[in-house]
Coordinates of C-alpha atoms and ligand atoms in Angstrom, one line a residue:
X1 CA -30.7 157.9 -76.1
X2 CA -29.6 155.1 -73.8
X3 CA -26.9 155.6 -71.2
X4 CA -24.7 153.2 -73.2
X5 CA -25.0 155.4 -76.3
X6 CA -24.4 158.6 -74.4
X7 CA -21.2 157.1 -72.9
X8 CA -20.1 156.0 -76.3
X9 CA -20.4 159.5 -77.7
X10 CA -18.6 161.0 -74.7
X11 CA -15.7 158.5 -74.7
X12 CA -15.2 158.1 -78.4
X13 CA -16.4 161.4 -80.0
X14 CA -17.0 159.6 -83.3
X15 CA -16.8 161.6 -86.5
X16 CA -20.2 162.6 -87.9
X17 CA -22.4 161.6 -89.5
X18 CA -22.6 158.3 -87.8
X19 CA -25.2 155.8 -86.4
X20 CA -24.8 154.2 -83.0
X21 CA -27.0 151.3 -82.2
X22 CA -27.4 149.8 -78.7
X23 CA -27.8 146.0 -79.2
X24 CA -29.3 145.6 -75.7
X25 CA -32.3 147.6 -76.9
X26 CA -32.7 145.3 -79.8
X27 CA -32.6 142.4 -77.4
X28 CA -35.1 143.9 -75.0
X29 CA -37.5 144.6 -77.9
X30 CA -37.2 141.0 -79.0
X31 CA -37.9 139.8 -75.5
X32 CA -40.9 142.2 -75.0
X33 CA -42.5 141.0 -78.2
X34 CA -41.9 137.4 -77.4
X35 CA -43.3 137.9 -73.9
X36 CA -46.4 139.7 -75.1
X37 CA -47.2 137.3 -78.0
X38 CA -45.7 134.0 -76.8
X39 CA -47.7 132.0 -79.4
X40 CA -45.9 133.8 -82.3
X41 CA -42.6 133.1 -84.0
X42 CA -40.6 136.3 -84.6
X43 CA -39.2 136.7 -88.1
X44 CA -37.0 139.9 -87.9
X45 CA -37.4 141.9 -91.1
X46 CA -33.8 142.2 -92.0
X47 CA -34.2 145.2 -94.3
X48 CA -34.8 147.5 -91.4
X49 CA -31.2 147.1 -90.4
X50 CA -29.1 144.2 -91.7
X51 CA -26.0 144.8 -89.6
X52 CA -24.3 141.4 -88.8
X53 CA -24.1 142.4 -85.1
X54 CA -27.9 142.6 -85.0
X55 CA -28.4 139.4 -87.0
X56 CA -26.0 137.6 -84.7
X57 CA -27.6 138.8 -81.5
X58 CA -31.1 137.9 -82.7
X59 CA -29.9 134.5 -83.9
X60 CA -28.6 133.8 -80.4
X61 CA -32.0 134.8 -79.0
X62 CA -33.7 132.3 -81.2
X63 CA -35.2 134.7 -83.7
X64 CA -36.1 133.7 -87.2
X65 CA -35.7 136.1 -90.2
X66 CA -37.8 137.6 -93.0
X67 CA -35.4 138.1 -96.0
X68 CA -36.2 140.2 -99.0
X69 CA -33.3 139.0 -101.3
X70 CA -30.8 136.3 -101.7
X71 CA -28.2 138.6 -100.3
X72 CA -30.2 139.0 -97.1
X73 CA -30.6 135.2 -96.9
X74 CA -26.8 134.8 -97.2
X75 CA -26.4 137.4 -94.4
X76 CA -28.7 135.4 -92.1
X77 CA -26.9 132.1 -92.8
X78 CA -23.5 133.9 -92.1
X79 CA -24.9 135.1 -88.8
X80 CA -25.6 131.5 -87.8
X81 CA -29.3 131.1 -88.6
X82 CA -30.3 127.8 -90.1
X83 CA -32.4 127.7 -93.3
X84 CA -35.5 126.6 -91.5
X85 CA -35.5 129.9 -89.7
X86 CA -35.6 132.0 -92.8
X87 CA -38.6 133.1 -94.8
X88 CA -38.2 134.5 -98.3
X89 CA -40.7 137.2 -97.8
X90 CA -40.5 139.4 -101.0
X91 CA -43.3 138.8 -103.5
X92 CA -40.8 139.9 -106.3
X93 CA -37.9 137.5 -106.6
X94 CA -35.4 136.8 -109.4
X95 CA -35.4 133.2 -110.7
X96 CA -31.7 132.9 -109.9
X97 CA -32.4 133.9 -106.3
X98 CA -35.3 131.4 -106.0
X99 CA -33.1 128.7 -107.2
X100 CA -30.2 129.5 -104.9
X101 CA -32.5 129.9 -101.9
X102 CA -34.0 126.5 -102.7
X103 CA -30.6 124.9 -103.0
X104 CA -29.6 126.5 -99.7
X105 CA -32.5 124.8 -98.0
X106 CA -34.9 127.7 -97.7
X107 CA -38.4 126.2 -97.7
X108 CA -40.8 129.1 -97.1
X109 CA -41.7 131.6 -99.9
X110 CA -44.3 134.3 -100.4
X111 CA -46.2 135.1 -103.6
X112 CA -49.0 137.4 -104.6
X113 CA -49.5 136.5 -108.3
X114 CA -49.9 133.6 -110.6
X115 CA -46.7 134.6 -112.4
X116 CA -44.6 134.4 -109.2
X117 CA -46.3 131.2 -108.2
X118 CA -45.3 129.6 -111.5
X119 CA -41.7 130.7 -110.9
X120 CA -41.8 129.1 -107.5
X121 CA -43.3 125.9 -108.8
X122 CA -40.5 125.6 -111.4
X123 CA -37.5 126.6 -109.3
X124 CA -38.4 125.7 -105.8
X125 CA -40.5 122.5 -106.3
X126 CA -42.1 121.1 -103.1
X127 CA -41.6 124.3 -101.1
X128 CA -44.1 125.7 -98.6
X129 CA -45.7 128.9 -100.0
X130 CA -48.0 131.5 -98.6
X131 CA -50.0 134.2 -100.3
X132 CA -49.9 137.8 -99.4
X133 CA -53.3 139.6 -99.1
X134 CA -53.8 143.3 -99.6
X135 CA -55.2 144.9 -96.5
X136 CA -56.0 148.5 -95.5
X137 CA -52.9 150.5 -94.6
X138 CA -54.9 153.3 -92.9
X139 CA -53.1 154.5 -89.8
X140 CA -49.6 153.7 -91.3
X141 CA -47.2 156.6 -91.8
X142 CA -45.2 154.5 -94.3
X143 CA -47.8 152.5 -96.3
X144 CA -46.9 149.3 -98.3
X145 CA -50.3 148.4 -99.7
X146 CA -50.1 149.6 -103.3
X147 CA -47.2 147.5 -104.4
X148 CA -47.9 144.2 -102.7
X149 CA -50.7 141.7 -102.1
X150 CA -53.7 140.4 -103.9
X151 CA -57.5 140.2 -103.2
X152 CA -59.0 137.5 -101.1
X153 CA -60.8 136.2 -104.2
X154 CA -57.7 135.9 -106.2
X155 CA -55.7 134.5 -103.3
X156 CA -58.2 131.7 -102.9
X157 CA -57.8 130.8 -106.5
X158 CA -54.0 130.9 -106.3
X159 CA -53.8 128.9 -103.1
X160 CA -55.9 126.1 -104.7
X161 CA -53.8 126.2 -107.8
X162 CA -50.6 126.0 -105.7
X163 CA -51.6 122.6 -104.4
X164 CA -51.9 121.3 -108.0
X165 CA -48.4 122.7 -109.0
X166 CA -46.3 120.6 -106.7
X167 CA -46.1 123.2 -104.0
X168 CA -47.3 123.1 -100.4
X169 CA -49.9 125.8 -99.7
X170 CA -48.9 126.7 -96.2
X171 CA -50.6 129.9 -95.1
X172 CA -51.5 133.6 -95.6
X173 CA -49.9 136.8 -94.9
X174 CA -50.5 140.6 -94.8
X175 CA -48.8 143.8 -93.9
X176 CA -50.8 146.6 -92.3
X177 CA -48.2 149.2 -93.3
X178 CA -45.1 150.4 -91.7
X179 CA -45.2 152.7 -88.6
X180 CA -48.7 151.6 -88.1
X181 CA -50.1 153.5 -85.1
X182 CA -53.6 151.9 -85.0
X183 CA -54.1 148.6 -83.2
X184 CA -57.4 148.1 -85.0
X185 CA -55.5 147.7 -88.3
X186 CA -54.4 144.2 -87.1
X187 CA -57.9 143.3 -86.0
X188 CA -59.4 144.1 -89.4
X189 CA -56.7 142.3 -91.2
X190 CA -56.9 139.2 -89.1
X191 CA -60.7 139.1 -89.6
X192 CA -60.2 139.2 -93.4
X193 CA -57.4 136.7 -93.5
X194 CA -59.2 134.2 -91.1
X195 CA -62.3 134.1 -93.3
X196 CA -60.2 133.0 -96.3
X197 CA -58.1 130.7 -94.1
X198 CA -61.2 128.7 -93.0
X199 CA -62.7 128.8 -96.5
X200 CA -59.5 127.2 -97.9
X201 CA -59.5 124.6 -95.1
X202 CA -63.0 123.7 -96.1
X203 CA -61.7 123.2 -99.6
X204 CA -59.3 120.6 -98.2
X205 CA -56.1 122.6 -98.0
X206 CA -53.9 121.8 -95.0
X207 CA -53.1 125.4 -94.0
X208 CA -51.0 125.9 -91.0
X209 CA -49.7 129.5 -90.8
X210 CA -50.9 133.0 -90.6
X211 CA -48.2 135.7 -91.0
X212 CA -49.2 139.1 -89.4
X213 CA -46.3 140.9 -91.1
X214 CA -44.6 143.9 -89.5
X215 CA -45.8 147.4 -88.9
X216 CA -45.3 147.9 -85.2
X217 CA -44.3 151.5 -84.7
X218 CA -41.2 153.2 -83.2
X219 CA -41.7 156.3 -81.0
X220 CA -40.5 159.3 -83.0
X221 CA -42.1 162.6 -81.9
X222 CA -45.5 161.4 -80.8
X223 CA -46.5 158.6 -78.4
X224 CA -47.6 155.4 -80.0
X225 CA -49.5 152.4 -78.5
X226 CA -47.3 150.0 -76.6
X227 CA -46.4 146.6 -77.9
X228 CA -48.6 145.2 -75.1
X229 CA -51.6 147.0 -76.5
X230 CA -50.9 145.7 -80.0
X231 CA -50.4 142.2 -78.8
X232 CA -53.6 142.3 -76.7
X233 CA -55.6 143.4 -79.7
X234 CA -54.0 140.7 -81.8
X235 CA -54.5 137.9 -79.3
X236 CA -58.2 138.9 -78.9
X237 CA -58.7 139.0 -82.7
X238 CA -57.0 135.6 -83.1
X239 CA -59.1 134.0 -80.4
X240 CA -62.3 135.6 -81.8
X241 CA -61.6 134.3 -85.3
X242 CA -59.8 131.0 -84.8
X243 CA -61.1 129.9 -81.3
X244 CA -59.0 127.0 -80.1
X245 CA -57.7 126.1 -83.5
X246 CA -54.9 128.6 -83.8
X247 CA -52.6 128.4 -86.7
X248 CA -48.8 128.9 -86.4
X249 CA -48.5 132.7 -86.0
X250 CA -45.6 134.6 -87.5
X251 CA -44.7 138.3 -87.0
X252 CA -42.1 140.2 -89.0
X253 CA -41.2 143.3 -87.0
X254 CA -38.5 145.5 -88.5
X255 CA -38.8 149.1 -87.3
X256 CA -40.0 148.1 -83.8
X257 CA -37.0 145.9 -83.2
X258 CA -34.3 148.4 -84.1
X259 CA -35.7 151.9 -84.6
X260 CA -35.4 153.2 -81.1
X261 CA -32.1 151.3 -80.6
X262 CA -30.2 153.8 -82.8
X263 CA -29.1 157.4 -82.7
X264 CA -27.5 159.4 -85.6
X265 CA -25.0 162.0 -84.6
X266 CA -24.6 164.8 -87.1
X267 CA -23.1 168.2 -87.3
X268 CA -24.5 171.5 -88.4
X269 CA -22.8 172.6 -91.6
X270 CA -24.6 175.9 -92.0
X271 CA -27.3 178.0 -90.4
X272 CA -28.5 180.8 -92.8
X273 CA -31.3 183.2 -93.8
X274 CA -30.7 183.4 -97.5
X275 CA -32.8 186.4 -98.2
X276 CA -30.8 188.3 -95.6
X277 CA -33.9 189.6 -93.8
X278 CA -34.7 188.6 -90.2
X279 CA -38.1 187.5 -91.5
X280 CA -36.6 185.0 -94.0
X281 CA -36.9 181.4 -92.9
X282 CA -33.9 180.0 -91.0
X283 CA -32.4 177.1 -92.9
X284 CA -30.3 174.5 -91.0
X285 CA -28.1 172.3 -93.1
X286 CA -26.8 169.1 -91.5
X287 CA -24.1 166.8 -92.6
X288 CA -26.8 164.1 -93.2
X289 CA -29.8 164.3 -95.4
X290 CA -32.1 162.5 -97.7
X291 CA -29.2 160.8 -99.5
X292 CA -27.2 160.2 -96.3
X293 CA -29.8 157.8 -94.9
X294 CA -32.8 160.0 -93.9
X295 CA -34.8 158.8 -96.9
X296 CA -38.0 158.2 -94.9
X297 CA -38.3 162.0 -94.5
X298 CA -39.8 161.7 -98.1
X299 CA -43.1 163.5 -97.9
X300 CA -42.1 164.4 -94.3
X301 CA -43.6 160.9 -93.5
X302 CA -41.3 159.9 -90.7
X303 CA -40.8 162.7 -88.2
X304 CA -37.6 162.4 -86.3
X305 CA -36.7 164.1 -83.1
X306 CA -33.6 166.3 -82.9
X307 CA -31.5 167.1 -79.9
X308 CA -28.9 169.9 -79.8
X309 CA -26.5 171.0 -77.1
X310 CA -28.5 174.2 -76.5
X311 CA -31.9 172.7 -75.9
X312 CA -31.9 173.4 -72.2
X313 CA -29.6 176.4 -72.0
X314 CA -31.4 178.5 -74.7
X315 CA -35.1 179.1 -74.1
X316 CA -35.5 180.8 -77.5
X317 CA -36.4 178.3 -80.1
X318 CA -37.8 179.1 -83.6
X319 CA -39.0 177.0 -86.5
X320 CA -36.3 175.9 -89.1
X321 CA -36.3 174.3 -92.5
X322 CA -34.0 171.3 -92.2
X323 CA -31.9 170.2 -95.1
X324 CA -29.0 167.9 -96.0
X325 CA -25.6 168.8 -97.3
X326 CA -25.8 167.7 -100.9
X327 CA -26.1 169.8 -104.0
X328 CA -29.6 168.3 -104.8
X329 CA -32.7 170.4 -104.5
X330 CA -34.8 167.6 -103.1
X331 CA -32.4 167.1 -100.2
X332 CA -34.7 168.8 -97.7
X333 CA -36.0 166.9 -94.8
X334 CA -38.6 169.2 -93.3
X335 CA -40.0 172.3 -94.8
X336 CA -43.8 172.1 -94.6
X337 CA -43.6 171.2 -90.9
X338 CA -40.7 173.2 -89.6
X339 CA -38.6 172.1 -86.7
X340 CA -38.2 174.3 -83.6
X341 CA -34.5 174.6 -82.8
X342 CA -32.6 176.9 -80.5
X343 CA -31.7 180.3 -81.9
X344 CA -28.2 179.9 -80.7
X345 CA -27.6 176.9 -83.0
X346 CA -24.4 177.4 -85.0
X347 CA -22.3 175.6 -87.6
X348 CA -20.1 173.0 -86.0
X349 CA -22.8 172.1 -83.3
X350 CA -23.7 168.5 -83.0
X351 CA -27.2 167.5 -83.6
X352 CA -28.5 164.0 -82.5
X353 CA -31.3 162.5 -84.4
X354 CA -33.2 160.0 -82.2
X355 CA -34.8 156.6 -83.1
X356 CA -32.8 156.2 -86.3
X357 CA -31.9 152.6 -85.9
X358 CA -34.3 151.4 -88.6
X359 CA -34.4 152.2 -92.3
X360 CA -31.4 154.7 -92.2
X361 CA -28.1 152.9 -92.5
X362 CA -28.9 151.1 -95.7
X363 CA -30.8 153.9 -97.3
X364 CA -27.7 156.1 -97.6
X365 CA -26.1 156.6 -101.0
X366 CA -22.7 155.1 -101.7
X367 CA -21.0 158.4 -102.4
X368 CA -23.3 161.0 -103.9
X369 CA -21.4 164.3 -104.0
X370 CA -18.4 162.4 -102.6
X371 CA -20.0 162.1 -99.1
X372 CA -19.0 158.7 -97.7
X373 CA -21.7 156.2 -96.6
X374 CA -22.9 156.6 -93.0
X375 CA -20.5 155.2 -90.4
X376 CA -22.0 152.7 -88.1
X377 CA -21.2 151.6 -84.6
X378 CA -22.9 148.6 -82.8
X379 CA -22.3 148.5 -79.1
Ligands
PLP1 C1 -40.7 145.8 -94.6 C2 -41.4 144.5 -94.2 C3 -41.6 144.1 -92.9 C4 -41.2 145.0 -91.7 O1 -42.0 146.1 -91.6 P1 -41.9 147.1 -90.3 O2 -42.9 148.1 -90.6 O3 -40.5 147.6 -90.4 O4 -42.1 146.3 -89.1 C5 -42.2 142.9 -92.6 N1 -42.6 142.1 -93.6 C6 -42.4 142.4 -94.9 C7 -42.9 141.4 -95.9 C8 -41.8 143.6 -95.2 O5 -41.7 143.9 -96.5

């Protein structure tokens, strides 16, 4: 929690649940990545948090954007980004969205299948296209590999075809999986992509770009490698595989840019032992849960840190099951791995959930059980 966020809570006492994001943290993340990987252009993955305040701040800093839908493209344009700074990075796009993006001047599209390539050729003729490769997502807490990407063999075929379809085969991309905690994931992926890249150049394609995707982690409970460590590994791998002939490098950070910039403030609704016996598990129900924005607790994959007013004053902590306020049985955040919380925790207490700036605000339902969407404050 930054001093700015603490001050905001103290001065404004906002109603819970709410998300407070410190835009200066987003800015310093952008600068740190830019500094550590100066050869790369940063395409912020909007889906992590599309708040206009974030998009405007990043636009001012010179960032580009990775958009997943026509709506996200419109948000970037509204924030002042020009079409040449926007990549349409979803391999699954509606025809109407492709057409509108093309008309708006977007000139960079991803694909991972012949079927999508055919749509691009028809509805975005002449556009620059890049093919997404499947790579290992080992080391990622939130993998993305099953749904996207194709093999190097098929990508080779598709890129060669793209050139004959009135499109401009421009480069290759991959995504090592979100909340990736292993720097070697990038090295392995760069090795695989670079082999195909050179192969396609030998076939006469004028490739110019390698897109390293996102994946850089936020710190939740455990330490993660620094952005410097990731960038050193990436730079070394790029030099090893491309020597002096480096393509344009794109990175698409989402979680890294905004995750640690945000804190959710919530309230304890109920603390109970439903069997009545002291040996029964202690359940803590918050006013935010899986449907209020904490969707990434699915499978207990993303492990948030919780702060209560009693952390220091009460030395007695015991493990709790943590659940949301809704009437849905799956609305449980942590049950297998219980969360140690102070025994003095009571209903009405505030609980802060750290590093919730990414993949929270937009994951909340629009009114399930009548609960309003998560309030957001950008400071
Ligand atoms: C989600 C996504 C990202 C961002 O991933 P993070 O793990 O949040 O950095 C980047 N690129 C694409 C194509 C994505 O779908």
